[in-house]
mmCIF file of C-alpha atoms and ligand atoms in Angstrom:
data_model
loop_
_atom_site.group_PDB
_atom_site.id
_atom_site.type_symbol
_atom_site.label_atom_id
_atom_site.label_comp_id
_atom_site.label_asym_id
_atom_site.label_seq_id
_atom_site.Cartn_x
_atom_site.Cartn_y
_atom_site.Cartn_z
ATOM 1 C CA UNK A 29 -33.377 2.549 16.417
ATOM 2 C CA UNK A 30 -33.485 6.227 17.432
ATOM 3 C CA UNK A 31 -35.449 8.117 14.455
ATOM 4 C CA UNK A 32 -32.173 10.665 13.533
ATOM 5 C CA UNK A 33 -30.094 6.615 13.308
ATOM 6 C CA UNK A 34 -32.299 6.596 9.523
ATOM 7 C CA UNK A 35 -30.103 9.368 8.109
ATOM 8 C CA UNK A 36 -26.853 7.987 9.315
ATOM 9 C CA UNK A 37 -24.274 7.229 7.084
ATOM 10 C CA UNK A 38 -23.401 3.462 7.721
ATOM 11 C CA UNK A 39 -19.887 2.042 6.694
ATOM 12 C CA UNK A 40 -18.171 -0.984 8.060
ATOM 13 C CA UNK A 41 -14.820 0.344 8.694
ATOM 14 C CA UNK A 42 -11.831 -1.421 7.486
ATOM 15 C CA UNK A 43 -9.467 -2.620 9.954
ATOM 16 C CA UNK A 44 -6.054 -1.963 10.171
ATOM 17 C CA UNK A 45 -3.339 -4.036 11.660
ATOM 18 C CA UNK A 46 -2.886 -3.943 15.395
ATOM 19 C CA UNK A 47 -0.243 -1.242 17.062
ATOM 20 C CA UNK A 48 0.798 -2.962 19.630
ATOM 21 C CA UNK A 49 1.900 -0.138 22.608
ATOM 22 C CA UNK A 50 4.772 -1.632 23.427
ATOM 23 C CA UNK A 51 8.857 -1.625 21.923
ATOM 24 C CA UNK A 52 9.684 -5.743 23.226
ATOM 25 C CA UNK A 53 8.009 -6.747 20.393
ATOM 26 C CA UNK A 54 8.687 -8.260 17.165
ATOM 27 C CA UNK A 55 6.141 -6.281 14.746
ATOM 28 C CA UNK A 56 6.070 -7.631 11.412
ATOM 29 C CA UNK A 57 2.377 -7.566 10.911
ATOM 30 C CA UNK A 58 1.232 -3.476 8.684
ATOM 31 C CA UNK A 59 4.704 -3.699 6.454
ATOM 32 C CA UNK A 60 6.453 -0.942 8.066
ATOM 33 C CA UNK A 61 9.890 -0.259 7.208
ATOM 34 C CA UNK A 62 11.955 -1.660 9.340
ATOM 35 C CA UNK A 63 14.912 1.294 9.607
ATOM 36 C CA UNK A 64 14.051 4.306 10.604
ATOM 37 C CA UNK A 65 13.205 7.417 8.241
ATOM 38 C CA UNK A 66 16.404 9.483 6.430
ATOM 39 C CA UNK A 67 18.448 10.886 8.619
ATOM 40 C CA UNK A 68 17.808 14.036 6.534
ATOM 41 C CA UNK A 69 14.705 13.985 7.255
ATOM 42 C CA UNK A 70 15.206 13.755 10.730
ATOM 43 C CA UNK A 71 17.146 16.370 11.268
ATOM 44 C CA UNK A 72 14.648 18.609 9.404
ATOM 45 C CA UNK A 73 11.906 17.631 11.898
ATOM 46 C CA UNK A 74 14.221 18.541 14.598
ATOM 47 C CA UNK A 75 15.269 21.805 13.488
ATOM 48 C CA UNK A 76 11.510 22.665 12.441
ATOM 49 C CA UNK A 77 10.779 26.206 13.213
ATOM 50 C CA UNK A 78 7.804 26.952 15.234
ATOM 51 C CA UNK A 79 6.800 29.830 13.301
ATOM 52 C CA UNK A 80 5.942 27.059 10.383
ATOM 53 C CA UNK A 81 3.408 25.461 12.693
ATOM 54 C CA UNK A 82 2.017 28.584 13.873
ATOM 55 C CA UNK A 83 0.778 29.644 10.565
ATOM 56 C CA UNK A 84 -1.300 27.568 7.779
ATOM 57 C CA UNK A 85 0.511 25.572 5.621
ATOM 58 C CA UNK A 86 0.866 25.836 2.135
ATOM 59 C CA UNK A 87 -2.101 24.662 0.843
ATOM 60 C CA UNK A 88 -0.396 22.980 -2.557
ATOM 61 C CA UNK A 89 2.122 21.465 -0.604
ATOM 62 C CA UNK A 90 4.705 22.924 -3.103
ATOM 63 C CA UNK A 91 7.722 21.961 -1.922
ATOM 64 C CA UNK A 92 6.660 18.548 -1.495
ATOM 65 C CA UNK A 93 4.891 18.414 -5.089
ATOM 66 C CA UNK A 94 7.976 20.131 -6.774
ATOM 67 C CA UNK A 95 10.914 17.436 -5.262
ATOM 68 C CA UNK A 96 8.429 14.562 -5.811
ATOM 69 C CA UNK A 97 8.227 16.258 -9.868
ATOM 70 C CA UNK A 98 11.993 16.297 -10.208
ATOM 71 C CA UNK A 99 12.709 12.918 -8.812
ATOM 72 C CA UNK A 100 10.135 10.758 -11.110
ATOM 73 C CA UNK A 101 10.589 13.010 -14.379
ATOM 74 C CA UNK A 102 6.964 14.367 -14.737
ATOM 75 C CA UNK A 103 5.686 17.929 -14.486
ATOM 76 C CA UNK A 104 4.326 19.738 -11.085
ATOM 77 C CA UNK A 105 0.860 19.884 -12.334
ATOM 78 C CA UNK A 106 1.030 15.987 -12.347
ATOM 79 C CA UNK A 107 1.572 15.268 -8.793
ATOM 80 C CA UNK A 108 -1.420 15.297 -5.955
ATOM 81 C CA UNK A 109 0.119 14.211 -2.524
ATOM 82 C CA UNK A 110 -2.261 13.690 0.651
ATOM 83 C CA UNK A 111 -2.246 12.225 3.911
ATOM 84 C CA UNK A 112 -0.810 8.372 3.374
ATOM 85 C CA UNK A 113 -1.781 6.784 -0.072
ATOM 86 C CA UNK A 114 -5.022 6.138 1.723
ATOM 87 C CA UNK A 115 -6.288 9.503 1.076
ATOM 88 C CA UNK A 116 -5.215 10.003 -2.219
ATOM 89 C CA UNK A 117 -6.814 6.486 -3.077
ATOM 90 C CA UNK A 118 -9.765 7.681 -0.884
ATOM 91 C CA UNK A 119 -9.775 11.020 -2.956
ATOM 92 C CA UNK A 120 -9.254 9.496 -6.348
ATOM 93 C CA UNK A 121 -12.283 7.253 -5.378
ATOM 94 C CA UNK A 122 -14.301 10.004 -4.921
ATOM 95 C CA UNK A 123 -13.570 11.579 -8.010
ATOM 96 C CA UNK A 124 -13.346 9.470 -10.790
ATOM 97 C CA UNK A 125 -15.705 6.612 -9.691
ATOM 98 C CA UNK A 126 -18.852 8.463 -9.710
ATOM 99 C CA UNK A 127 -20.760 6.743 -12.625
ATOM 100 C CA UNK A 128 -23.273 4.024 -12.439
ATOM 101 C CA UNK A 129 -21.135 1.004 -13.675
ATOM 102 C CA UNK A 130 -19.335 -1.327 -11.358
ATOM 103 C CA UNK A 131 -15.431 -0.821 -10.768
ATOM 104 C CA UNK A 132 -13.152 -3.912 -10.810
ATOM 105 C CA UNK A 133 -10.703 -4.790 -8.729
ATOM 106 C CA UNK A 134 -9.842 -8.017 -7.029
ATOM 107 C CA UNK A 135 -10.777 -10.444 -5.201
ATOM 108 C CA UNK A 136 -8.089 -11.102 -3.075
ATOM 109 C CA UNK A 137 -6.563 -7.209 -2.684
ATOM 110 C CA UNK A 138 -6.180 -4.171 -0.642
ATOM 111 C CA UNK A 139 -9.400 -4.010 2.176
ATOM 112 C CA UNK A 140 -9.769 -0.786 1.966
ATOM 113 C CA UNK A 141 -11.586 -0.537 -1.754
ATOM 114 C CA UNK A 142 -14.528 -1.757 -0.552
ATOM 115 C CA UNK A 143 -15.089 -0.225 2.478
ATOM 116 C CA UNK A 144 -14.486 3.386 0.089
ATOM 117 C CA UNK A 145 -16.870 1.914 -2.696
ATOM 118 C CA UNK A 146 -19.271 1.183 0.133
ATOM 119 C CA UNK A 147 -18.255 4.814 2.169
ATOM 120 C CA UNK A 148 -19.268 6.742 -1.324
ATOM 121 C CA UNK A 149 -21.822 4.460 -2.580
ATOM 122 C CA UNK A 150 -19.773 3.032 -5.741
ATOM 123 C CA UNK A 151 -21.295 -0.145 -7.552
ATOM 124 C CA UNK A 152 -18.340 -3.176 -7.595
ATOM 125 C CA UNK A 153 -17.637 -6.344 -8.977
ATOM 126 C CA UNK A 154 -14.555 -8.560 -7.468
ATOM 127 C CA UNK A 155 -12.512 -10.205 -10.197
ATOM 128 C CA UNK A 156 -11.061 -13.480 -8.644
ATOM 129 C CA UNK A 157 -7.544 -14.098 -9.074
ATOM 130 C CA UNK A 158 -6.622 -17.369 -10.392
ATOM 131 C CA UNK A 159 -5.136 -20.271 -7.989
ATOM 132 C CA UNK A 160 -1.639 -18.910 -8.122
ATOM 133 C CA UNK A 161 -3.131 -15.526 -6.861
ATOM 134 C CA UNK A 162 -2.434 -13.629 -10.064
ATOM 135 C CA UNK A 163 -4.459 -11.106 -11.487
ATOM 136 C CA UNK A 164 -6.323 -12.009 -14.994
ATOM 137 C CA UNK A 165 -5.943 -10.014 -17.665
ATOM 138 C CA UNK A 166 -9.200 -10.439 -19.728
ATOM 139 C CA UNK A 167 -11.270 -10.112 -16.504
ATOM 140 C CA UNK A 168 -10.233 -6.340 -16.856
ATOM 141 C CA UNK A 169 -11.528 -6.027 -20.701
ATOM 142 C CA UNK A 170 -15.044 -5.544 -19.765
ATOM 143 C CA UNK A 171 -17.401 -2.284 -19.539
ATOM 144 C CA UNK A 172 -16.742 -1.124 -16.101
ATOM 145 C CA UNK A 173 -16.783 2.200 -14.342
ATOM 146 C CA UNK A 174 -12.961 2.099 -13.518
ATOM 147 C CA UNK A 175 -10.500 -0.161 -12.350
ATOM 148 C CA UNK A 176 -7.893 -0.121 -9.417
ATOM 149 C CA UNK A 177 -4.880 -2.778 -8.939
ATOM 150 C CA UNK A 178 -2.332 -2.873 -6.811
ATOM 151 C CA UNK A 179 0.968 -3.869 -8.590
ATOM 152 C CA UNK A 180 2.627 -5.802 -6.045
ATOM 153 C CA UNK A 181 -0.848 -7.034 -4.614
ATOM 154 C CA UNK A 182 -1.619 -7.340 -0.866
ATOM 155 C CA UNK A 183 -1.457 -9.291 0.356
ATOM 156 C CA UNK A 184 0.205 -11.759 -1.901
ATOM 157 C CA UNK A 185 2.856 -9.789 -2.719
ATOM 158 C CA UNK A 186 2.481 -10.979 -6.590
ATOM 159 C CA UNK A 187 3.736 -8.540 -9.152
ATOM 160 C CA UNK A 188 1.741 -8.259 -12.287
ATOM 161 C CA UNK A 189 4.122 -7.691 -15.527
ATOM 162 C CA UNK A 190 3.832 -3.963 -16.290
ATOM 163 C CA UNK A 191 2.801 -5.082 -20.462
ATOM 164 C CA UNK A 192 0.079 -6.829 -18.915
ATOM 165 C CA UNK A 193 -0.765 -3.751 -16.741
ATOM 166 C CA UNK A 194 -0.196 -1.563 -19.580
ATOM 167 C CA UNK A 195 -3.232 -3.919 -21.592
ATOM 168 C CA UNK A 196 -5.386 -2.995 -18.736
ATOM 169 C CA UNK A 197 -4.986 0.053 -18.917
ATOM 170 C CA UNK A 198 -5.626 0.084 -23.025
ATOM 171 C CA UNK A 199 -8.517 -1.845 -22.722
ATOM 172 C CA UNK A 200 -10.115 0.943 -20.694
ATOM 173 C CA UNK A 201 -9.149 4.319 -22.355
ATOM 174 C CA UNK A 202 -13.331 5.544 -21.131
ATOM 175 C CA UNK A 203 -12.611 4.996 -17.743
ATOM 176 C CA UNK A 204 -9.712 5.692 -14.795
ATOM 177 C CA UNK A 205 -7.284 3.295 -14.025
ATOM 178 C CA UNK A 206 -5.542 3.306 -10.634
ATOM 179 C CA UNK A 207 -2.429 1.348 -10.062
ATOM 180 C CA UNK A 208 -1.397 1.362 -6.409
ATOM 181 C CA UNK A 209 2.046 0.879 -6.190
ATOM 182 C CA UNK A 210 2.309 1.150 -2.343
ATOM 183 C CA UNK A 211 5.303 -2.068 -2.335
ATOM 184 C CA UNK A 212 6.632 -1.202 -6.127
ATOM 185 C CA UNK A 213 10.126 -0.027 -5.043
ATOM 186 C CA UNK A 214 10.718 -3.649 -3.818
ATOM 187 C CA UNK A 215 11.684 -5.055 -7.082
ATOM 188 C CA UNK A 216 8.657 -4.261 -9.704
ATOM 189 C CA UNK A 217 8.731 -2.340 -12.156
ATOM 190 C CA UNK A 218 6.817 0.953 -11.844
ATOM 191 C CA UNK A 219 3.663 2.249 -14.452
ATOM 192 C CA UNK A 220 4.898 6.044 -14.283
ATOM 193 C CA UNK A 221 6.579 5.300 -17.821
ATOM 194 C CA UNK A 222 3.191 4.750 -19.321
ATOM 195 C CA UNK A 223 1.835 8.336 -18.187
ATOM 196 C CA UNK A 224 2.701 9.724 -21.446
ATOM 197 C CA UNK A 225 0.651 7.523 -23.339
ATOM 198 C CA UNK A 226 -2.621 7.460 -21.094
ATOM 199 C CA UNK A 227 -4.568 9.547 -19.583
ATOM 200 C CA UNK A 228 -6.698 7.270 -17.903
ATOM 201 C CA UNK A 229 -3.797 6.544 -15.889
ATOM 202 C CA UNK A 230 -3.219 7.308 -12.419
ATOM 203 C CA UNK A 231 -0.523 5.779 -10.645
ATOM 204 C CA UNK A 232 -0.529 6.201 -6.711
ATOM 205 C CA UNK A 233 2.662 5.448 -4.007
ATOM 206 C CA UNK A 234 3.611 6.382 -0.785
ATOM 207 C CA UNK A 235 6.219 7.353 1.825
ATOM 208 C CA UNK A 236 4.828 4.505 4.645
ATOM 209 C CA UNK A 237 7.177 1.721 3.047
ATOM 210 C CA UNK A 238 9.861 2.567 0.965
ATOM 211 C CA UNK A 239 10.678 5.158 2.647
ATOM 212 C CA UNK A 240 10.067 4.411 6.246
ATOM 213 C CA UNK A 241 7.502 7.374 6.678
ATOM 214 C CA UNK A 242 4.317 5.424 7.762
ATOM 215 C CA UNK A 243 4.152 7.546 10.997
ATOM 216 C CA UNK A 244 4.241 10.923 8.786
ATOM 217 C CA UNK A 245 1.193 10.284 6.557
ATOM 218 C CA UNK A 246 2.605 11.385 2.892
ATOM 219 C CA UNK A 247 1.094 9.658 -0.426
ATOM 220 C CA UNK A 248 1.439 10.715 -3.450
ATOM 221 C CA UNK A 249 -0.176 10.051 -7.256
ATOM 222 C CA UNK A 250 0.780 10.347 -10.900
ATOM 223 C CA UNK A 251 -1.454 11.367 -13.521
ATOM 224 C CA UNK A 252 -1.970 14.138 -16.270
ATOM 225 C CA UNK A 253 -2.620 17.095 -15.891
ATOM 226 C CA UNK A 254 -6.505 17.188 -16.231
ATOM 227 C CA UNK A 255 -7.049 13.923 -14.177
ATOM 228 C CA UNK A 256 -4.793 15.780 -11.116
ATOM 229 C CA UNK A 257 -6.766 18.844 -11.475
ATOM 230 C CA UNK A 258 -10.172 17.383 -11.156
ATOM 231 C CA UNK A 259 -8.167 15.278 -8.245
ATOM 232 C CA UNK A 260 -7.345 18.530 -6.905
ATOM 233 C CA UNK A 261 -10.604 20.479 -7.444
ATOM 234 C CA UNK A 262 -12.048 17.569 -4.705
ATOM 235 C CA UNK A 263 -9.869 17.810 -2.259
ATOM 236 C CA UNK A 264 -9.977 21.915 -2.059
ATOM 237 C CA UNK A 265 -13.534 21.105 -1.745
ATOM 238 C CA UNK A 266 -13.184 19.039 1.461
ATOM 239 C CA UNK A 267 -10.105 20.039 3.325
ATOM 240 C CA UNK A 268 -7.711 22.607 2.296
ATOM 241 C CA UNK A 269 -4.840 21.636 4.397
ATOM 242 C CA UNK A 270 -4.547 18.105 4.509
ATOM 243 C CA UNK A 271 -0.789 18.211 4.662
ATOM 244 C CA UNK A 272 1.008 19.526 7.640
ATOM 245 C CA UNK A 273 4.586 21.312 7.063
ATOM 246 C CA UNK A 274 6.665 18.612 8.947
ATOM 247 C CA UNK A 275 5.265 16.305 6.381
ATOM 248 C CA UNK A 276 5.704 18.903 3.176
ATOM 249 C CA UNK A 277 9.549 19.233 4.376
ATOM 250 C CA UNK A 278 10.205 16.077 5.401
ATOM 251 C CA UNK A 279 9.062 14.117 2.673
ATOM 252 C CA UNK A 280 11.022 15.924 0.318
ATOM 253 C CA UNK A 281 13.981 16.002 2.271
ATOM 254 C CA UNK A 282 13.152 12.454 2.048
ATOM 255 C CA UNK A 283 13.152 11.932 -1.755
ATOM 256 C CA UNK A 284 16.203 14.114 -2.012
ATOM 257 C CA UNK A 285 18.313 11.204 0.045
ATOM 258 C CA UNK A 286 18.071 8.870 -2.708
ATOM 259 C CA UNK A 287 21.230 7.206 -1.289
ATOM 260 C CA UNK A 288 19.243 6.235 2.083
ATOM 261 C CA UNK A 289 16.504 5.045 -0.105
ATOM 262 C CA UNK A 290 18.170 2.628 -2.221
ATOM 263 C CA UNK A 291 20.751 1.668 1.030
ATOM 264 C CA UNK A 292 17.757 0.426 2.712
ATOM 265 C CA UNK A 293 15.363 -0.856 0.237
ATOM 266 C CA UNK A 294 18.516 -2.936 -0.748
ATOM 267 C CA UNK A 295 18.833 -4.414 2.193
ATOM 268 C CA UNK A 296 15.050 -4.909 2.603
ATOM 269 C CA UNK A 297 15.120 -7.196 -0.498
ATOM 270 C CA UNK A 298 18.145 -8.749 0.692
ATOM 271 C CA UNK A 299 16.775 -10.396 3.774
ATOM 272 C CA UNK A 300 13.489 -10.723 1.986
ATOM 273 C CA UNK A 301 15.238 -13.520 -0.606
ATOM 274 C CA UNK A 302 16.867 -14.674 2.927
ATOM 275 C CA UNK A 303 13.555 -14.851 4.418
ATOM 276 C CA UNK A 304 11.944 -17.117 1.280
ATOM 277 C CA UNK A 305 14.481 -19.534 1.363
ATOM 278 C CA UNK A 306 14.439 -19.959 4.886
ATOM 279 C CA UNK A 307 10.406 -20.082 4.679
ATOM 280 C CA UNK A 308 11.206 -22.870 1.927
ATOM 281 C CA UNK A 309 13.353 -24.880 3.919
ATOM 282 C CA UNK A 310 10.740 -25.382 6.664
ATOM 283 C CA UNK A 311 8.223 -26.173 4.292
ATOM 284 C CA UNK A 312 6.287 -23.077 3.535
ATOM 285 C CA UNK A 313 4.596 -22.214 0.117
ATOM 286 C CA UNK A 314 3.972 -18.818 -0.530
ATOM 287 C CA UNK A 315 3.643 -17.255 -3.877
ATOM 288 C CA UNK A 316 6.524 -15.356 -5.157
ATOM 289 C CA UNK A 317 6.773 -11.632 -3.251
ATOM 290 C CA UNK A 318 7.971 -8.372 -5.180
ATOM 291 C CA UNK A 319 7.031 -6.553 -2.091
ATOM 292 C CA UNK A 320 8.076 -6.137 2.012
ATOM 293 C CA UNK A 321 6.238 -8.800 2.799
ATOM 294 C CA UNK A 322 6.004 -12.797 2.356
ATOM 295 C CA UNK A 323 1.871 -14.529 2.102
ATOM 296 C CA UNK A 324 2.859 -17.711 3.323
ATOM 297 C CA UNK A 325 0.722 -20.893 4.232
ATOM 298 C CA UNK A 326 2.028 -24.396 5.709
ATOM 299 C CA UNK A 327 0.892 -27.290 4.161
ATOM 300 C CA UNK A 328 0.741 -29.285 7.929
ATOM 301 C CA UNK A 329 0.047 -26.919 10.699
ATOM 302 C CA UNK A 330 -3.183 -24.386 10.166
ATOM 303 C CA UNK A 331 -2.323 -20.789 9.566
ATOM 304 C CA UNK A 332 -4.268 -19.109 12.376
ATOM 305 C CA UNK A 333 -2.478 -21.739 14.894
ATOM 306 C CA UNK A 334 1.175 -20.739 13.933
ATOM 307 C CA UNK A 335 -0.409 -16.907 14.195
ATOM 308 C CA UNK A 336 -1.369 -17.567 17.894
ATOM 309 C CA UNK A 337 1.829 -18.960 18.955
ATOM 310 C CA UNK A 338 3.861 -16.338 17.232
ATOM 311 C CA UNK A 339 1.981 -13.618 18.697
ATOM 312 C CA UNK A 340 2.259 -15.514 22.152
ATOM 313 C CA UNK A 341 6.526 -15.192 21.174
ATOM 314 C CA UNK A 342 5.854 -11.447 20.837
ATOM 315 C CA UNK A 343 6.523 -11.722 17.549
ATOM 316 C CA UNK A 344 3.355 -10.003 15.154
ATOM 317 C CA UNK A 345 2.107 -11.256 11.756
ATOM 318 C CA UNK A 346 -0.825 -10.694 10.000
ATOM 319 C CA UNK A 347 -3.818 -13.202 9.903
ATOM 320 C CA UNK A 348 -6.729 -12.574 7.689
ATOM 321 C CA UNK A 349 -10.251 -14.604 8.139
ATOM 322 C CA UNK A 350 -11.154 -14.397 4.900
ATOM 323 C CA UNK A 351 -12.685 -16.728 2.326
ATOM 324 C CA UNK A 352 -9.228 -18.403 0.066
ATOM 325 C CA UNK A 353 -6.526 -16.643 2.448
ATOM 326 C CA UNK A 354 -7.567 -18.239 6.027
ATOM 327 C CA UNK A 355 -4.687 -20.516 6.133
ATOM 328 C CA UNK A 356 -2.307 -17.532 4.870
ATOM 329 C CA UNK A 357 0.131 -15.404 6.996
ATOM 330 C CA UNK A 358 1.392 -12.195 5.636
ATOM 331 C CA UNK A 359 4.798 -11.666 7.182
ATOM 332 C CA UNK A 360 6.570 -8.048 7.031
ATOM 333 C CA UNK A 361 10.075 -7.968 6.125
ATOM 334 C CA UNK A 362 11.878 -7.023 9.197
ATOM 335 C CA UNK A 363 15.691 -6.913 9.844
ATOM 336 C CA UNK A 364 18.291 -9.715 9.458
ATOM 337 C CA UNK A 365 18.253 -9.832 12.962
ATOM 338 C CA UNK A 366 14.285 -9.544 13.258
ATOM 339 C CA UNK A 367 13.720 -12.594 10.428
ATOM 340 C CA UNK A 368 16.504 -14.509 12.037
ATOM 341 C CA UNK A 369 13.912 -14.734 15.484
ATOM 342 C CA UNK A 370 11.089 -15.836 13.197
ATOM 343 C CA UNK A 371 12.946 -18.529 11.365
ATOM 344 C CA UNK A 372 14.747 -19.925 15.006
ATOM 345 C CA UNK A 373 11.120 -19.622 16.686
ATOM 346 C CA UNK A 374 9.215 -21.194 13.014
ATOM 347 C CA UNK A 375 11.685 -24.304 13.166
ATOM 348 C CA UNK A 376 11.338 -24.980 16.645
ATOM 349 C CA UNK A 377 7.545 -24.878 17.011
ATOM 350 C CA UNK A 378 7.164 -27.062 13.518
ATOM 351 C CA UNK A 379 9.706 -29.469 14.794
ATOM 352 C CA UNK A 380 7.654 -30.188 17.785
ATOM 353 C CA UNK A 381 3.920 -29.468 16.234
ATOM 354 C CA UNK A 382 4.330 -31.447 12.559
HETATM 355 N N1 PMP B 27 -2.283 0.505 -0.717
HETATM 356 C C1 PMP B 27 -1.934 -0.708 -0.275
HETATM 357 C C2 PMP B 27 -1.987 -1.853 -1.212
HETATM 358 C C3 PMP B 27 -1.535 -0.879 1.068
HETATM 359 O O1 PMP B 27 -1.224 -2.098 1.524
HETATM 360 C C4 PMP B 27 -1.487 0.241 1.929
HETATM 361 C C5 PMP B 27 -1.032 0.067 3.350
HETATM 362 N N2 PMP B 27 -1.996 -0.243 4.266
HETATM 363 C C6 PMP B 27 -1.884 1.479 1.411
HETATM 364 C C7 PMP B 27 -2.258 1.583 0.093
HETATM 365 C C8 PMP B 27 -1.949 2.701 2.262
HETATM 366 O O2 PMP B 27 -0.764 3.083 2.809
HETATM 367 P P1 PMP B 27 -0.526 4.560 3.349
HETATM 368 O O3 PMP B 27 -1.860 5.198 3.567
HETATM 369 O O4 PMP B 27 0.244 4.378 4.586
HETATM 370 O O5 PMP B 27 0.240 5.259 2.269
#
């Protein structure tokens, strides 16, 4: 080891799904929307004047800040919007978890909160989720230095009722609690409403999912006032323009087509109920999903076996080789047309492999 190698930072990155270079393929494997982004949107990427890239942006991202405001009933000064929910997690990780206690979060969850508690040094403890991969209250009523659940989880998909969230959050009035609500416009119910009465509360989403923005990197989180400004006060402190103007503009041109949104997330849920009962039919279990995605396992044919031969198809899922999830897939919801292909290629192989 070179002597300068001692005063390296080391992280294990976290690794995200593969991106495939080519179009023949059926991708259902990092939860992107399957339709493409508002047409609104679109058209203000094509009609973007070069004189906005020439110059800085605007460092608050006001236009952005100001739609996303309007839209979810809560004041400018309670919005912080960065590069994918990643970097407002990332951010918010930085910020608030800076004491000497262990943060909570699950056992089974998002891989990215470990590799930023190890990136920044932040004590954890995993809180297992029970055998029908929910969450557990009480594990969450103990001294900790903060707490971050995603409500849907990944990858289960489980929603956790928003009372029980809301008890959580009680429970811990001394430190922050995070929800991540990355898959919440698929059916859950969101914790925004409770921002009035906490303010250890903040409440993160994005544009990659719902609103078929992954490629634009635009997240976006909900808290008070003081909680967003000490947010804020980090992030001036490392990068002053993390958000470029096609994603300020577009993104709220995005929230203003509420029609597109709800069109699409409509139909997303639509085939996703399609999708479970199919699954079901051939024999899959998979816990309930309030999210764009189905963690399914077959009780007769090993999970990382049915992963091989659909990627050999073309057709992409997600296989984790983790402790408790190895014989899991986590399946995107793609179109009709998309799930259809699964389901004709799933019955086929288990008809000849069971
Ligand atoms: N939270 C969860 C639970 C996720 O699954 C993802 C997607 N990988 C993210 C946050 C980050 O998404 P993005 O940075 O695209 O907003």
């Amino acid at each position: 080891m070179a002597a300068w190698e001692k005063n390296v930072r080391r992280v294990i990155p976290y690794t995200p799904g593969e991106q495939p270079n080519c179009t023949d393929i059926i991708k259902l494997n990092t939860n992107e929307n399957p339709y493409p982004p508002s047409p609104e949107a679109m058209a203000v990427l094509r009609n973007m004047d070069g004189e906005l890239l020439r110059k800085y942006p605007d460092p608050t991202a006001g236009g952005l800040i100001r739609e996303l405001a309007g839209y979810y009933r809560v004041k400018p000064e309670q919005v912080f919007v960065g590069v994918g929910s990643d970097d407002v997690l990332a951010m918010s990780f930085l910020t608030f978890f800076n004491g000497k206690k262990p943060i909570l979060f699950p056992d089974i969850t998002y891989s990215f909160y470990d590799v930023w508690a190890d990136l920044y040094r932040i004590p954890y403890e995993c809180q297992p989720l029970d055998n029908n991969f929910e969450i557990c209250t009480e594990d969450y009523k103990k001294d900790c230095g903060g707490i971050v659940i995603p409500n849907p989880n990944a990858p289960t998909g489980v929603e956790k009722d928003l009372s029980q969230i809301e008890e959580i959050i009680a429970a811990n009035s001394d430190v922050i609690v995070i929800i991540d609500e990355a898959y919440i416009d698929f059916g859950g119910e969101s914790a925004v409403k409770l921002l009035q009465g906490y303010e250890n509360l903040l409440v993160v989403q994005t544009f990659s999912k719902s609103r078929s923005l992954a490629g634009m990197r635009i997240g976006y989180g909900f808290g008070n006032e003081k909680l967003i400004k000490y947010l804020s006060d980090v992030k001036f402190s490392f990068n002053s323009y993390t958000m470029n103007p096609a994603a300020i503009a577009m993104g709220a041109a995005a929230v203003r087509d509420d029609a597109y949104f709800r069109k699409t997330i409509g139909n997303i849920i639509s085939t996703r109920e399609w999708t479970k009962r199919e699954l079901a039919r051939l024999g899959f279990v998979f816990p309930d999903s309030k999210s764009n995605f189905i963690f399914a396992s077959h009780p007769k044919v090993p999970a990382v076996e049915i992963f091989e031969a659909l990627k050999a198809q073309g057709i992409y899922v997600r296989y984790f080789a983790k402790p408790r999830i190895d014989n899991y897939l986590r399946i995107s919801i793609g179109t009709d047309r998309q799930m259809q292909a699964l389901i004709t290629f799933l019955e086929q192989y288990l008809g000849e492999n069971v």
